[in-house]
Amino acid sequence: MNPRSLDLHNPEHVRIKAILTKILKELRAELVLLINHSGQTIAHAGLAEDIDLVALASLAAANVAATEGLARLLGENEFSIVFHQGKQRSLHISDLSKRFSLVLVLSGTVSLGLARWKVKLATAMLDEVFQDYEKGLKRENTVPAKGQSRAAFSRRFSDEELNKLLGD
Amino acid sequence: MKLTFINYVAREINCKIVYYGPGLGGKTTNLQYIYQITSPENKGKMISLATETERTLFFDFLPLDLGSIQGFRARFHLYTVPGQVFYDASRKLILKGVDGVVLVADSQEERLDASIESVSNLNQNLNEQGFDLNKIPYVLQLNKRDLPNTIPVEELKRQLLFKGEPVFEAIATKGTGVLDTLKAIARQVLVELRKSA
């Protein structure tokens, strides 16, 4: 398995969503996103109609990448947390296994210490999901899961379908 | 290294395409044209992190929905890099998790060296991110074909082709060749996804 990829299936989604919802409630956050380093949202919890989630995920991933670059420049292995304090809202971005980031949109009144503590707990739970996913993939390599694997998706993917998608 | 993210729950395929190339070559113009002609339901907000003089500082970003395949929405995230030489550190960051690259070369004679340097820089920066330009989906666009001092296409190909990649002549300001380039890179990325099964 490529350790940096994660194809999201329902069992993982249910578990991830439960973890994100838990931290959302505990911190009274507006939004919690799990994103990958390409800036794509894997799952999210919460609602903020005035925030464009696609743009938020892309900019947060870029922020993580830039922060990583700055850390290296200063001889640090990492700056594991990025925190932007605003008047009404704050943004807390943390690294997850060097593969993903957890993005929290918090109200201005939440204490940073509490946020860090809850993020630490959530990170451990999410890591467990990823580890189970990887174990599952290893099993899938010997006994494919019906209708759920990438292979099952790709087998039905014809040239005609591709031409139709691209308007050729 | 396959990074395309398939979300079986939302039924989405998510891919990242990066437009690379020398400064003022037309990378941002490619995205702006795509943004202009795409209907609102198939595009998200375009973000440009640019300087006061509208030169790309970090990147441009355009999320695009190309339609469905097997009931999965094909979502492409298009990025540009800053072309100016001294922004190399930023260029490397944008290549993280990339699924396919478009090299937007400037066809003008005086920009040939910059285009050649950009291909070499792309190859090096991809290597640093664990990718191989020989293996990753890749398309070459020869932009600014309408200007008077352009180099003949065959000569540009001789100088810039890396691995026999598809080549498209373009005038990005008018949209000529922009969609052909996009379709070609999207096709390669999706074919790669099929191969990875």
Short mmCIF file of C-alpha atoms in Angstrom, two decimals:
data_model
loop_
_atom_site.label_atom_id
_atom_site.label_comp_id
_atom_site.label_asym_id
_atom_site.label_seq_id
_atom_site.Cartn_x
_atom_site.Cartn_y
_atom_site.Cartn_z
CA MET A 1 0.00 0.00 0.00
CA ASN A 2 1.13 3.50 -0.66
CA PRO A 3 1.17 4.85 2.90
CA ARG A 4 0.23 8.35 1.72
CA SER A 5 -3.03 7.39 0.04
CA LEU A 6 -6.38 6.56 1.57
CA ASP A 7 -9.43 5.61 -0.44
CA LEU A 8 -12.40 6.31 1.74
CA HIS A 9 -14.92 3.50 2.22
CA ASN A 10 -17.97 3.51 4.42
CA PRO A 11 -16.54 1.71 7.50
CA GLU A 12 -13.65 4.19 7.79
CA HIS A 13 -15.93 7.10 7.00
CA VAL A 14 -18.30 6.24 9.84
CA ARG A 15 -15.45 6.01 12.33
CA ILE A 16 -13.69 9.16 11.10
CA LYS A 17 -16.93 11.12 11.09
CA ALA A 18 -17.67 10.04 14.69
CA ILE A 19 -14.23 11.25 15.82
CA LEU A 20 -14.59 14.57 14.00
CA THR A 21 -18.08 15.09 15.42
CA LYS A 22 -16.82 14.33 18.94
CA ILE A 23 -14.07 16.95 18.81
CA LEU A 24 -16.47 19.39 17.12
CA LYS A 25 -18.87 19.12 20.06
CA GLU A 26 -16.20 19.10 22.77
CA LEU A 27 -14.57 22.27 21.49
CA ARG A 28 -17.84 23.82 20.26
CA ALA A 29 -16.03 24.24 16.96
CA GLU A 30 -17.76 25.45 13.83
CA LEU A 31 -15.96 23.08 11.52
CA VAL A 32 -13.57 20.16 11.69
CA LEU A 33 -11.95 18.86 8.51
CA LEU A 34 -9.66 15.94 7.84
CA ILE A 35 -7.65 16.75 4.71
CA ASN A 36 -4.81 15.08 2.83
CA HIS A 37 -1.61 16.79 1.78
CA SER A 38 -3.00 17.36 -1.72
CA GLY A 39 -5.61 19.66 -0.17
CA GLN A 40 -8.58 17.33 -0.61
CA THR A 41 -11.16 16.88 2.11
CA ILE A 42 -11.47 13.30 3.34
CA ALA A 43 -14.26 14.00 5.82
CA HIS A 44 -15.68 16.90 7.76
CA ALA A 45 -18.07 17.71 10.58
CA GLY A 46 -19.97 20.90 11.27
CA LEU A 47 -21.58 23.56 9.16
CA ALA A 48 -20.40 27.04 8.24
CA GLU A 49 -22.34 28.24 5.26
CA ASP A 50 -20.13 31.25 4.69
CA ILE A 51 -16.95 29.14 4.40
CA ASP A 52 -16.00 27.52 1.10
CA LEU A 53 -14.80 24.07 2.23
CA VAL A 54 -12.90 23.27 -0.97
CA ALA A 55 -10.98 26.54 -0.77
CA LEU A 56 -10.37 26.09 2.96
CA ALA A 57 -8.91 22.60 2.44
CA SER A 58 -6.66 23.77 -0.38
CA LEU A 59 -5.34 26.79 1.51
CA ALA A 60 -4.87 24.79 4.72
CA ALA A 61 -2.81 22.17 2.85
CA ALA A 62 -0.71 24.93 1.30
CA ASN A 63 -0.29 26.45 4.76
CA VAL A 64 0.89 23.10 6.13
CA ALA A 65 3.32 22.69 3.24
CA ALA A 66 4.70 26.22 3.69
CA THR A 67 5.05 25.67 7.45
CA GLU A 68 6.92 22.42 6.82
CA GLY A 69 9.26 24.30 4.47
CA LEU A 70 9.85 26.99 7.09
CA ALA A 71 10.61 24.35 9.74
CA ARG A 72 13.22 22.73 7.55
CA LEU A 73 14.73 26.11 6.80
CA LEU A 74 15.19 26.67 10.54
CA GLY A 75 16.63 23.20 11.08
CA GLU A 76 13.50 21.81 12.74
CA ASN A 77 11.95 18.50 11.74
CA GLU A 78 8.51 19.98 11.93
CA PHE A 79 6.20 22.59 13.35
CA SER A 80 3.41 20.19 14.16
CA ILE A 81 0.74 22.83 14.81
CA VAL A 82 -0.33 25.98 13.00
CA PHE A 83 -2.60 28.34 14.90
CA HIS A 84 -4.13 31.55 13.54
CA GLN A 85 -5.91 33.68 16.11
CA GLY A 86 -8.69 35.93 14.88
CA LYS A 87 -11.22 38.16 16.65
CA GLN A 88 -14.25 35.98 15.91
CA ARG A 89 -12.72 32.79 14.59
CA SER A 90 -9.44 30.96 14.94
CA LEU A 91 -7.87 28.28 12.80
CA HIS A 92 -6.01 25.32 14.28
CA ILE A 93 -4.18 23.00 11.88
CA SER A 94 -2.27 19.95 13.09
CA ASP A 95 -0.29 17.21 11.44
CA LEU A 96 -1.56 13.64 11.41
CA SER A 97 0.98 10.90 10.72
CA LYS A 98 2.73 13.09 8.12
CA ARG A 99 -0.06 12.20 5.72
CA PHE A 100 -3.08 14.20 6.74
CA SER A 101 -4.00 17.33 8.61
CA LEU A 102 -6.77 18.08 11.03
CA VAL A 103 -8.25 21.53 10.45
CA LEU A 104 -10.43 23.16 13.13
CA VAL A 105 -12.37 26.38 12.77
CA LEU A 106 -12.87 27.53 16.37
CA SER A 107 -14.71 30.39 17.98
CA GLY A 108 -12.47 33.13 19.36
CA THR A 109 -13.16 32.15 22.98
CA VAL A 110 -11.79 28.59 22.98
CA SER A 111 -8.53 28.14 24.87
CA LEU A 112 -5.59 26.98 22.80
CA GLY A 113 -4.52 24.56 25.53
CA LEU A 114 -7.86 22.77 25.50
CA ALA A 115 -7.86 22.65 21.72
CA ARG A 116 -4.38 21.11 21.68
CA TRP A 117 -5.37 18.50 24.24
CA LYS A 118 -8.52 17.46 22.38
CA VAL A 119 -6.68 17.39 19.06
CA LYS A 120 -4.07 15.10 20.60
CA LEU A 121 -6.78 12.66 21.69
CA ALA A 122 -8.54 12.81 18.33
CA THR A 123 -5.24 12.28 16.51
CA ALA A 124 -4.62 9.06 18.44
CA MET A 125 -8.11 7.79 17.55
CA LEU A 126 -7.70 8.71 13.88
CA ASP A 127 -4.31 6.99 13.78
CA GLU A 128 -6.05 3.84 14.95
CA VAL A 129 -8.52 4.10 12.06
CA PHE A 130 -5.66 4.47 9.57
CA GLN A 131 -3.82 1.51 11.04
CA ASP A 132 -6.94 -0.65 10.81
CA TYR A 133 -7.42 0.55 7.23
CA GLU A 134 -3.89 -0.52 6.32
CA LYS A 135 -4.39 -3.92 7.95
CA GLY A 136 -7.62 -4.28 5.97
CA LEU A 137 -5.83 -3.42 2.74
CA LYS A 138 -3.25 -6.13 3.37
CA ARG A 139 -6.07 -8.62 3.79
CA GLU A 140 -7.78 -7.26 0.68
CA ASN A 141 -4.63 -8.01 -1.34
CA THR A 142 -5.20 -11.68 -0.70
CA VAL A 143 -9.02 -11.75 -0.55
CA PRO A 144 -10.54 -8.78 -2.45
CA ALA A 145 -13.50 -7.10 -0.77
CA LYS A 146 -16.47 -7.30 -3.08
CA GLY A 147 -17.46 -4.05 -4.78
CA GLN A 148 -15.41 -1.88 -2.44
CA SER A 149 -11.84 -1.96 -3.70
CA ARG A 150 -10.14 0.40 -6.13
CA ALA A 151 -9.74 -2.61 -8.45
CA ALA A 152 -13.50 -3.15 -8.48
CA PHE A 153 -13.99 0.48 -9.43
CA SER A 154 -11.36 0.49 -12.14
CA ARG A 155 -12.29 -2.76 -13.84
CA ARG A 156 -15.52 -1.23 -15.14
CA PHE A 157 -13.85 1.94 -16.34
CA SER A 158 -13.89 1.71 -20.18
CA ASP A 159 -12.35 3.91 -22.91
CA GLU A 160 -15.88 4.80 -24.04
CA GLU A 161 -16.74 6.09 -20.56
CA LEU A 162 -13.54 8.12 -20.53
CA ASN A 163 -14.29 9.60 -23.97
CA LYS A 164 -17.78 10.49 -22.85
CA LEU A 165 -16.48 12.22 -19.71
CA LEU A 166 -14.01 14.28 -21.71
CA GLY A 167 -16.48 15.03 -24.50
CA ASP A 168 -14.43 13.26 -27.20
CA MET B 1 3.24 6.63 -6.61
CA LYS B 2 -0.54 6.99 -6.89
CA LEU B 3 -2.17 9.69 -4.86
CA THR B 4 -5.54 10.06 -6.55
CA PHE B 5 -8.07 10.05 -3.74
CA ILE B 6 -11.23 8.01 -4.33
CA ASN B 7 -14.06 8.77 -1.93
CA TYR B 8 -16.44 5.81 -2.13
CA VAL B 9 -18.83 7.43 0.32
CA ALA B 10 -19.28 10.70 -1.56
CA ARG B 11 -18.63 8.83 -4.84
CA GLU B 12 -15.86 11.14 -5.97
CA ILE B 13 -12.48 10.79 -7.64
CA ASN B 14 -10.19 13.66 -6.61
CA CYS B 15 -7.13 14.51 -8.70
CA LYS B 16 -4.50 17.25 -8.48
CA ILE B 17 -3.10 18.82 -11.66
CA VAL B 18 -0.25 21.33 -11.54
CA TYR B 19 0.47 23.86 -14.28
CA TYR B 20 4.22 24.42 -14.28
CA GLY B 21 6.44 26.64 -16.43
CA PRO B 22 8.50 29.81 -16.73
CA GLY B 23 7.35 33.17 -15.36
CA LEU B 24 4.78 35.06 -17.46
CA GLY B 25 4.32 31.94 -19.62
CA GLY B 26 0.52 31.83 -19.26
CA LYS B 27 -0.17 29.33 -16.46
CA THR B 28 -2.57 31.64 -14.64
CA THR B 29 -4.17 32.61 -17.97
CA ASN B 30 -4.91 28.93 -18.65
CA LEU B 31 -6.80 28.66 -15.36
CA GLN B 32 -8.57 31.98 -15.85
CA TYR B 33 -9.85 30.86 -19.25
CA ILE B 34 -11.07 27.53 -17.85
CA TYR B 35 -12.78 29.42 -15.03
CA GLN B 36 -14.48 31.84 -17.45
CA ILE B 37 -15.96 29.19 -19.72
CA THR B 38 -17.01 26.69 -17.03
CA SER B 39 -20.59 26.84 -15.81
CA PRO B 40 -20.97 27.82 -12.12
CA GLU B 41 -22.22 24.37 -11.03
CA ASN B 42 -19.03 22.74 -12.33
CA LYS B 43 -16.48 25.00 -10.69
CA GLY B 44 -15.58 26.30 -7.28
CA LYS B 45 -14.03 29.55 -6.21
CA MET B 46 -10.78 30.44 -7.97
CA ILE B 47 -8.08 31.50 -5.54
CA SER B 48 -5.04 33.48 -6.62
CA LEU B 49 -2.26 34.16 -4.14
CA ALA B 50 -0.52 36.88 -6.11
CA THR B 51 1.67 39.92 -5.56
CA GLU B 52 0.41 43.50 -5.92
CA THR B 53 1.54 43.39 -9.54
CA GLU B 54 -0.54 40.24 -10.14
CA ARG B 55 2.45 37.92 -10.39
CA THR B 56 1.77 34.53 -8.79
CA LEU B 57 3.29 34.53 -5.29
CA PHE B 58 2.34 31.05 -4.12
CA PHE B 59 -0.29 29.48 -6.38
CA ASP B 60 -3.61 29.80 -8.19
CA PHE B 61 -6.24 27.20 -7.41
CA LEU B 62 -9.34 26.18 -9.32
CA PRO B 63 -11.56 23.23 -8.34
CA LEU B 64 -13.29 21.76 -11.37
CA ASP B 65 -15.92 19.07 -11.79
CA LEU B 66 -15.54 17.31 -15.13
CA GLY B 67 -18.62 15.11 -14.82
CA SER B 68 -19.29 11.50 -13.84
CA ILE B 69 -17.66 8.23 -14.67
CA GLN B 70 -19.21 5.02 -13.32
CA GLY B 71 -21.35 7.19 -11.08
CA PHE B 72 -18.29 8.84 -9.52
CA ARG B 73 -17.82 12.60 -9.88
CA ALA B 74 -14.41 13.35 -11.44
CA ARG B 75 -13.13 16.34 -9.49
CA PHE B 76 -9.91 18.00 -10.57
CA HIS B 77 -8.02 20.51 -8.48
CA LEU B 78 -5.99 22.71 -10.82
CA TYR B 79 -2.98 24.56 -9.40
CA THR B 80 -0.35 26.85 -10.89
CA VAL B 81 3.10 27.43 -9.46
CA PRO B 82 4.94 30.76 -9.30
CA GLY B 83 7.15 30.79 -12.39
CA GLN B 84 9.78 33.24 -11.26
CA VAL B 85 13.12 31.54 -10.58
CA PHE B 86 13.48 32.72 -6.97
CA TYR B 87 10.20 31.08 -5.89
CA ASP B 88 11.64 27.58 -6.19
CA ALA B 89 10.87 26.65 -2.57
CA SER B 90 7.17 27.42 -3.17
CA ARG B 91 7.13 25.45 -6.45
CA LYS B 92 8.32 22.34 -4.63
CA LEU B 93 5.50 22.62 -2.11
CA ILE B 94 2.78 22.85 -4.76
CA LEU B 95 4.00 19.57 -6.30
CA LYS B 96 3.08 17.65 -3.15
CA GLY B 97 0.51 14.98 -3.92
CA VAL B 98 0.37 15.85 -7.63
CA ASP B 99 -1.35 13.45 -10.06
CA GLY B 100 -0.39 15.15 -13.33
CA VAL B 101 1.63 18.09 -14.66
CA VAL B 102 1.14 20.51 -17.57
CA LEU B 103 4.28 22.38 -18.62
CA VAL B 104 3.22 25.73 -20.11
CA ALA B 105 6.17 26.78 -22.25
CA ASP B 106 6.60 30.26 -23.70
CA SER B 107 7.10 30.01 -27.50
CA GLN B 108 8.95 33.31 -27.79
CA GLU B 109 12.58 33.07 -28.85
CA GLU B 110 13.84 35.12 -25.91
CA ARG B 111 12.05 32.83 -23.44
CA LEU B 112 13.38 29.54 -24.79
CA ASP B 113 16.12 29.28 -22.17
CA ALA B 114 13.57 29.92 -19.40
CA SER B 115 11.32 27.15 -20.74
CA ILE B 116 14.22 24.69 -21.00
CA GLU B 117 15.27 25.59 -17.45
CA SER B 118 11.68 25.08 -16.26
CA VAL B 119 11.52 21.51 -17.62
CA SER B 120 14.79 20.73 -15.88
CA ASN B 121 13.58 22.38 -12.66
CA LEU B 122 10.33 20.39 -12.82
CA ASN B 123 12.23 17.13 -13.22
CA GLN B 124 14.45 17.94 -10.26
CA ASN B 125 11.62 19.12 -7.99
CA LEU B 126 9.46 16.09 -8.82
CA ASN B 127 12.38 13.86 -7.89
CA GLU B 128 12.66 15.62 -4.55
CA GLN B 129 8.96 14.90 -3.92
CA GLY B 130 9.45 11.22 -4.78
CA PHE B 131 7.99 11.41 -8.30
CA ASP B 132 9.50 10.53 -11.68
CA LEU B 133 8.68 12.74 -14.67
CA ASN B 134 9.12 9.67 -16.87
CA LYS B 135 6.22 7.99 -15.11
CA ILE B 136 3.85 10.78 -14.06
CA PRO B 137 1.07 12.02 -16.43
CA TYR B 138 2.60 14.92 -18.33
CA VAL B 139 1.56 17.27 -21.16
CA LEU B 140 3.54 20.01 -22.91
CA GLN B 141 1.74 23.19 -23.99
CA LEU B 142 3.47 25.59 -26.38
CA ASN B 143 1.83 28.87 -25.51
CA LYS B 144 1.80 32.32 -27.12
CA ARG B 145 1.73 30.96 -30.67
CA ASP B 146 0.18 34.25 -31.85
CA LEU B 147 3.22 36.37 -31.08
CA PRO B 148 5.53 37.40 -33.96
CA ASN B 149 8.83 36.13 -32.55
CA THR B 150 7.87 32.51 -31.84
CA ILE B 151 10.15 29.54 -32.44
CA PRO B 152 8.82 26.92 -34.92
CA VAL B 153 6.93 24.09 -33.21
CA GLU B 154 9.32 21.39 -34.39
CA GLU B 155 12.30 23.26 -32.95
CA LEU B 156 10.49 23.78 -29.63
CA LYS B 157 9.64 20.09 -29.49
CA ARG B 158 13.27 19.22 -30.12
CA GLN B 159 14.32 21.45 -27.24
CA LEU B 160 11.55 20.76 -24.72
CA LEU B 161 10.12 17.26 -25.21
CA PHE B 162 11.01 15.11 -22.24
CA LYS B 163 9.55 11.71 -23.01
CA GLY B 164 7.33 11.97 -26.10
CA GLU B 165 4.50 13.60 -24.13
CA PRO B 166 1.42 15.04 -25.94
CA VAL B 167 2.08 18.56 -27.25
CA PHE B 168 -0.51 21.30 -27.74
CA GLU B 169 -0.08 24.67 -29.41
CA ALA B 170 -1.92 27.36 -27.51
CA ILE B 171 -2.90 30.99 -27.32
CA ALA B 172 -4.14 30.97 -23.73
CA THR B 173 -5.39 34.58 -23.85
CA LYS B 174 -7.90 33.50 -26.53
CA GLY B 175 -8.46 30.02 -25.11
CA THR B 176 -6.90 28.26 -28.10
CA GLY B 177 -5.52 24.88 -27.03
CA VAL B 178 -6.41 25.39 -23.35
CA LEU B 179 -9.18 22.79 -23.16
CA ASP B 180 -7.30 20.31 -25.37
CA THR B 181 -4.42 20.54 -22.90
CA LEU B 182 -6.71 20.04 -19.91
CA LYS B 183 -8.49 17.07 -21.49
CA ALA B 184 -5.17 15.44 -22.40
CA ILE B 185 -3.81 15.64 -18.86
CA ALA B 186 -7.15 14.56 -17.33
CA ARG B 187 -7.21 11.56 -19.68
CA GLN B 188 -3.68 10.54 -18.70
CA VAL B 189 -4.45 10.86 -14.99
CA LEU B 190 -7.59 8.73 -15.26
CA VAL B 191 -5.83 6.11 -17.40
CA GLU B 192 -3.10 5.96 -14.75
CA LEU B 193 -5.78 5.43 -12.13
CA ARG B 194 -7.13 2.51 -14.15
CA LYS B 195 -3.62 1.06 -14.51
CA SER B 196 -3.10 1.18 -10.75
CA ALA B 197 -5.90 -1.35 -10.22
#
